[in-house]
Coordinates of N, CA and C in Angstrom, one line a residue:
Chain A
Q216 N 46.3 129.9 81.0 CA 45.1 130.2 81.9 C 45.0 129.1 82.9
K217 N 44.9 129.5 84.2 CA 44.7 128.4 85.2 C 43.3 127.9 85.2
E218 N 43.1 126.7 85.7 CA 41.8 126.0 85.6 C 40.7 126.8 86.4
V219 N 41.2 127.3 87.6 CA 40.3 128.1 88.5 C 41.1 129.3 89.0
E220 N 40.6 130.4 88.8 CA 41.3 131.7 89.2 C 40.5 132.4 90.2
Q221 N 41.2 132.9 91.2 CA 40.6 133.8 92.2 C 41.5 134.9 92.4
N222 N 40.9 136.1 92.8 CA 41.8 137.2 93.3 C 42.4 136.8 94.7
S223 N 43.7 137.0 94.8 CA 44.4 136.4 96.1 C 44.0 137.4 97.2
G224 N 43.6 138.7 96.9 CA 43.4 139.6 98.0 C 44.7 140.2 98.5
P225 N 44.7 140.6 99.7 CA 43.7 140.4 100.7 C 42.5 141.3 100.5
L226 N 41.3 140.9 100.9 CA 40.1 141.6 100.8 C 39.7 142.0 102.3
S227 N 39.6 143.3 102.5 CA 39.2 143.7 103.8 C 37.8 144.5 103.7
V228 N 36.9 144.1 104.7 CA 35.6 144.7 104.8 C 35.3 145.0 106.2
P229 N 34.5 146.1 106.4 CA 34.1 146.3 107.9 C 33.1 145.4 108.3
E230 N 33.0 145.2 109.6 CA 32.0 144.3 110.2 C 30.6 144.8 109.9
G231 N 29.8 143.8 109.4 CA 28.4 144.2 109.1 C 28.3 144.4 107.6
A232 N 29.3 144.6 106.9 CA 29.3 144.8 105.4 C 29.1 143.5 104.6
I233 N 28.9 143.6 103.3 CA 28.8 142.4 102.4 C 30.3 142.2 101.8
A234 N 30.7 140.9 101.9 CA 32.0 140.5 101.3 C 31.6 139.8 100.1
S235 N 32.3 140.1 99.0 CA 32.1 139.5 97.7 C 33.3 138.9 97.2
L236 N 33.3 137.5 97.0 CA 34.4 136.8 96.5 C 34.1 136.2 95.2
N237 N 35.1 136.2 94.3 CA 34.9 135.8 92.9 C 35.7 134.7 92.4
C238 N 35.3 134.0 91.5 CA 36.0 132.9 90.9 C 35.7 132.7 89.5
T239 N 36.6 132.4 88.6 CA 36.4 132.1 87.2 C 37.0 130.7 86.9
Y240 N 36.4 130.0 85.9 CA 37.0 128.7 85.6 C 36.9 128.5 84.1
S241 N 37.7 127.6 83.5 CA 37.9 127.6 82.1 C 37.1 126.4 81.4
D242 N 36.6 125.4 82.1 CA 35.9 124.3 81.4 C 34.4 124.6 81.4
R243 N 33.9 124.8 80.1 CA 32.5 125.1 80.0 C 31.6 123.9 80.4
G244 N 32.2 122.7 80.4 CA 31.4 121.5 80.8 C 31.3 121.3 82.2
S245 N 31.9 122.0 83.1 CA 31.9 121.8 84.5 C 30.5 121.9 85.1
Q246 N 30.2 121.0 86.1 CA 28.8 120.9 86.5 C 28.7 121.1 88.1
S247 N 29.9 121.1 88.8 CA 29.8 121.2 90.2 C 30.8 122.2 90.7
F248 N 30.3 123.0 91.7 CA 31.1 124.2 92.1 C 31.0 124.3 93.6
F249 N 32.1 124.7 94.3 CA 32.2 124.6 95.8 C 32.9 125.8 96.3
W250 N 32.5 126.2 97.5 CA 33.3 127.2 98.2 C 33.7 126.6 99.5
Y251 N 35.0 126.8 99.9 CA 35.5 126.3 101.1 C 36.1 127.4 101.9
R252 N 36.1 127.3 103.2 CA 36.7 128.3 104.1 C 37.8 127.6 104.8
Q253 N 38.9 128.3 105.0 CA 40.1 127.7 105.6 C 40.7 128.7 106.6
Y254 N 40.6 128.4 107.8 CA 41.2 129.2 108.9 C 42.7 128.8 108.9
S255 N 43.5 129.8 109.4 CA 45.0 129.5 109.4 C 45.3 128.3 110.3
G256 N 46.0 127.4 109.7 CA 46.4 126.2 110.5 C 45.4 125.1 110.5
K257 N 44.3 125.3 109.8 CA 43.2 124.3 109.8 C 43.0 123.7 108.4
S258 N 42.1 122.7 108.3 CA 41.8 122.2 107.0 C 40.7 122.9 106.3
P259 N 40.6 122.8 105.0 CA 39.4 123.5 104.3 C 38.1 122.9 104.8
E260 N 37.2 123.7 104.9 CA 35.8 123.3 105.4 C 34.8 123.8 104.4
L261 N 34.0 122.8 103.9 CA 33.0 123.2 102.9 C 31.9 124.1 103.4
I262 N 31.7 125.2 102.7 CA 30.6 126.1 103.0 C 29.4 126.0 102.2
M263 N 29.6 125.9 100.8 CA 28.5 125.9 99.9 C 28.8 125.0 98.7
S264 N 27.9 124.4 98.2 CA 28.0 123.7 96.9 C 26.9 124.2 96.0
I265 N 27.1 124.4 94.7 CA 26.1 124.8 93.8 C 26.3 124.1 92.5
Y266 N 25.2 123.7 91.8 CA 25.2 122.9 90.6 C 24.4 123.5 89.5
S267 N 23.6 124.5 89.8 CA 22.7 125.0 88.7 C 22.9 126.5 88.7
N268 N 22.7 127.1 87.5 CA 22.7 128.5 87.4 C 21.8 129.3 88.3
G269 N 22.3 130.4 88.8 CA 21.4 131.2 89.7 C 22.1 131.3 91.1
D270 N 21.2 131.6 92.1 CA 21.7 131.8 93.4 C 21.2 130.7 94.3
K271 N 22.1 130.5 95.3 CA 21.8 129.4 96.4 C 22.1 130.2 97.7
E272 N 21.2 130.2 98.6 CA 21.4 130.9 99.8 C 21.4 129.9 101.0
D273 N 22.3 130.1 101.9 CA 22.4 129.3 103.2 C 22.8 130.2 104.3
G274 N 21.8 130.7 105.0 CA 22.1 131.7 106.1 C 22.7 132.9 105.6
R275 N 23.9 133.4 106.0 CA 24.4 134.6 105.6 C 25.2 134.5 104.3
F276 N 25.3 133.3 103.8 CA 26.1 133.0 102.6 C 25.2 132.8 101.3
T277 N 25.6 133.3 100.3 CA 24.9 133.2 99.0 C 26.0 132.9 97.9
A278 N 25.8 131.7 97.2 CA 26.6 131.4 96.1 C 25.8 131.7 94.8
Q279 N 26.6 132.3 93.9 CA 26.0 132.6 92.6 C 26.8 132.0 91.5
L280 N 26.0 131.3 90.6 CA 26.7 130.6 89.5 C 26.1 131.2 88.1
N281 N 27.1 131.5 87.3 CA 26.7 131.9 85.9 C 27.6 131.1 84.9
K282 N 27.0 130.0 84.4 CA 27.8 129.0 83.6 C 28.1 129.7 82.2
A283 N 27.3 130.5 81.7 CA 27.6 131.1 80.4 C 28.9 132.0 80.5
S284 N 29.0 132.7 81.6 CA 30.2 133.5 81.9 C 31.3 132.8 82.6
Q285 N 31.1 131.6 83.0 CA 32.1 130.7 83.7 C 32.5 131.4 84.9
Y286 N 31.6 131.8 85.7 CA 31.8 132.6 86.9 C 31.0 132.1 88.1
V287 N 31.6 132.0 89.2 CA 31.0 131.7 90.4 C 31.4 132.6 91.5
S288 N 30.5 133.0 92.4 CA 30.8 134.0 93.4 C 30.2 133.6 94.7
L289 N 30.7 134.2 95.8 CA 30.2 133.9 97.1 C 30.1 135.2 97.8
L290 N 28.8 135.5 98.3 CA 28.6 136.7 99.0 C 28.3 136.4 100.5
I291 N 29.0 137.1 101.3 CA 28.8 136.9 102.8 C 28.2 138.2 103.3
R292 N 26.9 138.1 103.7 CA 26.2 139.2 104.3 C 26.5 139.4 105.8
D293 N 26.4 140.6 106.3 CA 26.6 140.9 107.7 C 27.9 140.3 108.2
S294 N 29.0 140.5 107.5 CA 30.3 140.0 107.8 C 30.7 140.1 109.2
Q295 N 31.2 139.1 109.8 CA 31.6 139.1 111.2 C 33.2 138.8 111.3
P296 N 33.9 139.3 112.3 CA 35.3 139.0 112.4 C 35.6 137.5 112.3
S297 N 34.7 136.7 112.7 CA 34.9 135.2 112.6 C 34.9 134.7 111.2
D298 N 34.5 135.5 110.3 CA 34.5 135.2 108.9 C 35.9 135.4 108.3
S299 N 36.8 136.0 109.0 CA 38.2 136.2 108.5 C 38.9 134.9 108.3
A300 N 39.2 134.6 107.1 CA 39.8 133.4 106.7 C 40.2 133.4 105.2
T301 N 40.7 132.3 104.7 CA 40.9 132.2 103.2 C 39.8 131.4 102.7
Y302 N 39.3 131.9 101.6 CA 38.2 131.2 100.9 C 38.6 130.6 99.6
L303 N 38.4 129.3 99.5 CA 38.8 128.6 98.3 C 37.6 128.2 97.4
C304 N 37.8 128.5 96.1 CA 36.8 128.1 95.1 C 37.3 126.7 94.5
A305 N 36.3 125.8 94.3 CA 36.7 124.5 93.7 C 35.7 124.1 92.6
V306 N 36.2 123.5 91.6 CA 35.3 123.2 90.4 C 35.5 121.8 90.0
G307 N 34.5 121.1 89.8 CA 34.5 119.7 89.3 C 34.4 119.8 87.8
Y308 N 35.6 119.5 87.2 CA 35.7 119.6 85.7 C 35.2 118.2 85.1
T309 N 34.9 118.3 83.9 CA 34.6 117.0 83.1 C 35.9 116.3 83.0
G310 N 35.8 115.0 82.7 CA 37.0 114.2 82.6 C 37.6 113.8 83.9
N311 N 36.8 113.8 84.9 CA 37.3 113.3 86.3 C 38.4 114.2 86.8
Q312 N 38.4 115.5 86.7 CA 39.3 116.4 87.3 C 38.6 117.4 88.3
F313 N 39.3 117.7 89.3 CA 38.8 118.6 90.3 C 39.8 119.6 90.6
Y314 N 39.5 120.8 90.6 CA 40.5 121.9 90.7 C 40.1 122.9 91.8
F315 N 41.2 123.3 92.5 CA 41.0 124.4 93.5 C 41.6 125.7 93.0
G316 N 41.1 126.8 93.4 CA 41.8 128.1 93.2 C 42.8 128.2 94.4
T317 N 43.6 129.2 94.3 CA 44.6 129.4 95.3 C 44.1 130.2 96.5
G318 N 42.9 130.7 96.4 CA 42.2 131.2 97.6 C 42.3 132.8 97.7
T319 N 41.2 133.3 98.3 CA 41.2 134.8 98.6 C 41.2 134.9 100.1
S320 N 42.1 135.8 100.6 CA 42.2 136.1 102.0 C 41.3 137.2 102.3
L321 N 40.3 136.9 103.3 CA 39.3 137.9 103.8 C 39.6 138.3 105.2
T322 N 39.6 139.6 105.4 CA 39.7 140.1 106.8 C 38.5 141.0 107.1
V323 N 37.8 140.7 108.1 CA 36.7 141.5 108.6 C 37.1 142.4 109.7
I324 N 37.0 143.6 109.5 CA 37.6 144.6 110.5 C 36.4 145.0 111.5
P325 N 36.7 144.8 112.8 CA 35.6 145.1 113.8 C 35.4 146.6 113.8
Chain B
D277 N 28.9 109.9 113.3 CA 29.1 110.7 112.2 C 30.3 110.2 111.3
A278 N 30.1 110.3 109.9 CA 31.2 110.0 109.1 C 32.3 111.0 109.3
E279 N 33.5 110.6 109.1 CA 34.6 111.4 109.2 C 35.8 111.0 108.4
I280 N 36.8 111.9 108.3 CA 38.1 111.5 107.6 C 39.2 111.8 108.6
T281 N 40.0 110.9 108.9 CA 41.1 111.1 109.9 C 42.4 110.9 109.2
Q282 N 43.4 111.6 109.9 CA 44.8 111.5 109.3 C 45.7 111.2 110.6
S283 N 46.8 110.5 110.3 CA 47.7 110.3 111.4 C 49.1 110.0 110.8
P284 N 50.2 110.5 111.4 CA 50.2 111.3 112.6 C 49.7 112.8 112.2
R285 N 49.5 113.6 113.2 CA 49.1 115.0 113.0 C 50.3 115.8 112.8
H286 N 51.4 115.4 113.4 CA 52.7 116.1 113.3 C 53.8 115.0 113.2
K287 N 54.8 115.3 112.3 CA 55.8 114.3 112.1 C 57.1 115.0 111.8
I288 N 58.2 114.7 112.4 CA 59.5 115.2 112.1 C 60.4 114.0 111.6
T289 N 61.0 114.1 110.5 CA 61.8 113.0 110.1 C 63.0 113.5 109.4
E290 N 63.9 112.6 109.1 CA 65.3 113.0 108.6 C 65.3 112.8 107.1
T291 N 66.1 113.5 106.5 CA 66.3 113.3 105.0 C 66.6 111.9 104.7
G292 N 66.0 111.4 103.6 CA 66.4 110.0 103.2 C 65.5 108.9 103.8
R293 N 64.8 109.2 104.8 CA 63.9 108.2 105.5 C 62.6 108.0 104.7
Q294 N 62.1 106.8 104.8 CA 60.8 106.5 104.3 C 59.7 106.9 105.3
V295 N 58.7 107.5 104.8 CA 57.6 108.0 105.8 C 56.3 107.7 105.2
T296 N 55.3 107.2 106.0 CA 54.0 106.9 105.5 C 53.0 107.7 106.3
L297 N 52.1 108.4 105.6 CA 51.1 109.2 106.3 C 49.7 108.4 106.0
A298 N 49.0 108.2 107.1 CA 47.8 107.5 107.0 C 46.6 108.4 106.8
C299 N 45.6 107.8 106.0 CA 44.3 108.5 105.9 C 43.2 107.5 105.9
H300 N 42.2 107.8 106.7 CA 41.1 106.8 106.8 C 39.7 107.5 106.8
Q301 N 38.8 107.1 106.0 CA 37.6 107.7 105.9 C 36.4 106.8 106.1
T302 N 35.4 107.3 106.7 CA 34.2 106.4 107.1 C 33.0 106.9 106.3
W303 N 33.2 107.8 105.2 CA 32.1 108.2 104.4 C 31.7 107.2 103.4
N304 N 32.5 106.2 103.1 CA 32.3 105.2 102.1 C 32.3 105.8 100.7
H305 N 33.2 106.8 100.6 CA 33.4 107.4 99.3 C 34.3 106.6 98.4
N306 N 34.1 106.6 97.1 CA 35.0 106.0 96.2 C 36.2 106.7 96.0
N307 N 36.1 108.1 95.9 CA 37.2 108.9 95.6 C 38.1 109.4 96.8
M308 N 39.3 109.3 96.7 CA 40.2 109.8 97.7 C 41.4 110.6 97.1
F309 N 41.9 111.6 97.9 CA 42.9 112.5 97.3 C 43.9 112.8 98.4
W310 N 45.1 113.0 97.9 CA 46.2 113.6 98.8 C 46.6 115.0 98.2
Y311 N 46.7 116.0 99.0 CA 47.2 117.3 98.6 C 48.3 117.7 99.5
R312 N 49.2 118.6 99.0 CA 50.0 119.3 99.9 C 49.7 120.8 99.8
Q313 N 50.0 121.5 100.9 CA 49.7 122.9 100.9 C 50.9 123.7 101.4
D314 N 51.4 124.5 100.6 CA 52.6 125.4 100.9 C 52.2 126.9 100.7
L315 N 52.8 127.7 101.5 CA 52.5 129.1 101.4 C 52.7 129.6 100.0
G316 N 51.8 130.3 99.4 CA 51.9 130.8 98.0 C 51.6 129.8 96.9
H317 N 51.2 128.6 97.3 CA 50.9 127.6 96.3 C 49.5 127.0 96.3
G318 N 48.8 127.3 97.4 CA 47.5 126.7 97.5 C 47.6 125.2 97.7
L319 N 46.5 124.6 97.3 CA 46.5 123.1 97.4 C 47.0 122.5 96.1
R320 N 47.9 121.6 96.2 CA 48.4 120.9 95.0 C 48.2 119.4 95.2
L321 N 47.6 118.8 94.1 CA 47.3 117.4 94.1 C 48.5 116.5 93.9
I322 N 48.6 115.5 94.8 CA 49.8 114.7 94.8 C 49.3 113.3 94.1
H323 N 48.4 112.6 94.6 CA 47.8 111.4 94.1 C 46.4 111.3 94.3
Y324 N 45.7 110.6 93.6 CA 44.2 110.3 93.8 C 43.8 109.0 93.4
S325 N 42.7 108.6 93.9 CA 42.2 107.2 93.7 C 40.6 107.3 93.4
Y326 N 40.1 106.6 92.4 CA 38.7 106.5 92.2 C 38.1 105.2 92.7
G327 N 38.9 104.4 93.3 CA 38.3 103.2 93.9 C 39.4 102.2 94.2
V328 N 39.0 101.1 94.8 CA 40.0 100.1 95.2 C 40.9 99.6 94.0
Q329 N 42.1 99.6 94.2 CA 43.1 99.1 93.3 C 43.4 100.2 92.2
D330 N 42.8 101.4 92.3 CA 43.0 102.4 91.3 C 43.8 103.6 91.9
T331 N 44.9 104.0 91.3 CA 45.6 105.1 91.8 C 46.1 106.0 90.6
N332 N 46.2 107.2 90.7 CA 46.6 108.1 89.7 C 47.5 109.2 90.2
K333 N 48.4 109.7 89.3 CA 49.4 110.7 89.7 C 48.7 112.1 89.6
G334 N 49.0 113.0 90.5 CA 48.6 114.4 90.3 C 49.7 115.2 89.8
E335 N 49.6 116.6 90.0 CA 50.6 117.5 89.5 C 51.9 117.5 90.2
V336 N 52.0 116.9 91.4 CA 53.3 116.9 92.1 C 53.6 115.6 92.7
S337 N 53.5 114.6 91.9 CA 53.6 113.2 92.4 C 55.0 112.7 92.6
D338 N 56.0 113.3 92.1 CA 57.4 112.8 92.2 C 57.8 112.7 93.6
G339 N 58.3 111.5 93.9 CA 58.8 111.2 95.3 C 57.7 110.7 96.2
Y340 N 56.5 110.5 95.8 CA 55.3 110.0 96.5 C 54.7 108.8 95.9
S341 N 54.1 108.0 96.7 CA 53.4 106.9 96.2 C 52.2 106.6 97.1
V342 N 51.1 105.9 96.5 CA 50.0 105.6 97.2 C 49.5 104.1 96.9
S343 N 48.7 103.5 97.7 CA 48.1 102.3 97.3 C 46.7 102.3 97.9
R344 N 45.8 101.6 97.2 CA 44.4 101.5 97.7 C 43.9 100.1 97.7
S345 N 44.0 99.6 98.9 CA 43.6 98.1 99.1 C 42.2 97.9 99.6
N346 N 41.6 99.0 100.1 CA 40.2 99.0 100.5 C 39.6 100.4 100.3
T347 N 38.3 100.5 100.6 CA 37.6 101.7 100.3 C 38.0 102.8 101.3
E348 N 38.3 102.4 102.6 CA 38.4 103.4 103.6 C 39.8 104.1 103.7
D349 N 40.9 103.4 103.2 CA 42.2 103.9 103.5 C 43.1 104.2 102.2
L350 N 43.8 105.3 102.3 CA 44.7 105.7 101.2 C 46.0 106.2 101.8
P351 N 46.9 105.3 102.2 CA 48.2 105.8 102.8 C 49.1 106.4 101.7
L352 N 49.8 107.5 102.2 CA 50.7 108.2 101.3 C 52.1 107.9 101.8
T353 N 53.0 107.4 100.9 CA 54.3 107.1 101.3 C 55.3 108.1 100.6
L354 N 56.2 108.6 101.3 CA 57.4 109.3 100.8 C 58.6 108.4 100.8
E355 N 59.0 108.0 99.6 CA 60.0 107.0 99.5 C 61.3 107.3 100.1
S356 N 61.8 108.5 99.9 CA 63.0 109.0 100.5 C 62.8 110.5 100.8
A357 N 62.5 110.8 102.0 CA 62.1 112.2 102.3 C 63.2 113.2 102.0
A358 N 62.7 114.3 101.4 CA 63.6 115.4 101.1 C 63.1 116.7 101.8
S359 N 64.0 117.6 102.0 CA 63.6 118.9 102.7 C 62.5 119.6 101.9
S360 N 62.4 119.4 100.6 CA 61.4 120.0 99.8 C 60.0 119.5 100.0
Q361 N 60.0 118.4 100.7 CA 58.6 117.8 101.0 C 58.1 118.2 102.4
T362 N 58.8 119.1 103.1 CA 58.3 119.7 104.3 C 57.1 120.5 103.9
S363 N 56.0 120.2 104.5 CA 54.7 120.7 104.0 C 53.6 120.4 105.0
V364 N 52.3 120.8 104.7 CA 51.1 120.3 105.4 C 50.4 119.5 104.3
Y365 N 50.1 118.2 104.7 CA 49.5 117.3 103.9 C 48.0 117.1 104.3
F366 N 47.1 117.2 103.3 CA 45.7 116.9 103.5 C 45.2 115.8 102.7
C367 N 44.4 115.0 103.3 CA 43.7 113.9 102.6 C 42.2 114.4 102.5
A368 N 41.6 114.0 101.4 CA 40.2 114.3 101.2 C 39.5 113.1 100.5
S369 N 38.1 113.1 100.6 CA 37.4 112.1 99.9 C 36.1 112.7 99.4
S370 N 35.6 112.1 98.4 CA 34.3 112.6 97.8 C 33.6 111.5 97.0
E371 N 32.4 111.8 96.7 CA 31.7 110.9 95.8 C 31.4 111.6 94.5
S372 N 31.2 110.8 93.5 CA 30.7 111.3 92.2 C 29.7 110.4 91.7
I373 N 28.6 111.0 91.1 CA 27.5 110.3 90.6 C 27.3 110.7 89.2
A374 N 27.2 109.7 88.3 CA 27.0 110.0 86.9 C 28.0 111.0 86.4
G375 N 29.2 111.0 86.8 CA 30.2 111.9 86.3 C 30.2 113.3 86.9
V376 N 29.3 113.5 87.8 CA 29.2 114.9 88.5 C 29.9 114.8 89.8
W377 N 30.9 115.6 90.1 CA 31.6 115.6 91.3 C 30.7 116.1 92.5
G378 N 30.8 115.4 93.6 CA 30.2 115.8 94.9 C 31.2 116.6 95.7
E379 N 30.8 116.9 96.9 CA 31.7 117.7 97.8 C 32.9 116.9 98.2
Q380 N 34.1 117.6 98.3 CA 35.2 116.8 98.9 C 35.3 117.3 100.4
Y381 N 35.5 116.3 101.2 CA 35.7 116.5 102.7 C 37.1 116.2 103.1
F382 N 37.6 117.1 103.9 CA 39.1 117.1 104.2 C 39.3 116.5 105.6
G383 N 40.4 115.8 105.8 CA 40.9 115.5 107.0 C 41.6 116.7 107.7
P384 N 42.1 116.5 108.9 CA 42.6 117.6 109.7 C 44.0 118.0 109.3
G385 N 44.7 117.2 108.5 CA 46.0 117.5 108.0 C 47.1 116.9 108.9
T386 N 48.3 116.7 108.2 CA 49.5 116.3 108.8 C 50.6 117.3 108.5
R387 N 51.2 117.8 109.5 CA 52.3 118.7 109.3 C 53.6 117.9 109.3
L388 N 54.3 117.9 108.2 CA 55.5 117.1 108.1 C 56.7 118.0 108.0
T389 N 57.7 117.8 108.8 CA 59.0 118.5 108.7 C 60.1 117.5 108.4
V390 N 60.9 117.8 107.3 CA 62.0 116.9 107.0 C 63.3 117.7 107.3
T391 N 64.1 117.2 108.2 CA 65.3 117.9 108.6 C 66.6 117.4 107.9

């Protein structure tokens, strides 16, 4: 089992819809969780960080964390074509390890 | 504003040559990382450092080395470049407090081609 798993996609949603991106991890002791957006040819850009169970909202983005299920998700409301990118989930494991998933490709169709 | 920079942004080199990629951060972060990113593999960790004089191997460290003589810089050296090292290289930095990881911030990347 990989340390951080994401569906590779591609995920396609129509403009204005909600895009839902999911991530699971294997270390129950993990305490920090991150979502990054990466446009083609660019570096990963931090979108959200979440440290506690529940939801965290920032504009059109909501991160959801469920430590019992070892699951973290990212919801993008009112999706825009500019949201088309690869989304990377990252988890800070115990024991000084930090892992990235391989990313989910999202396409928002105008 | 704090930032992390990489140089060069693009590099073409020949097989067997030694190459050094620079990374400089002004976040004053203790932790610094080097990743490579290839199609189909996502980000793979090459080396990382938790502070001055500390370096550690990541999952794909063969053929690479790093040194950390100050907080701001973590240069990555390819001892003898190989075509398999053609990739995009990202440097990142982060802080961790009481064992809890903070956000990693990335540099713009270096596209390296080994011919």
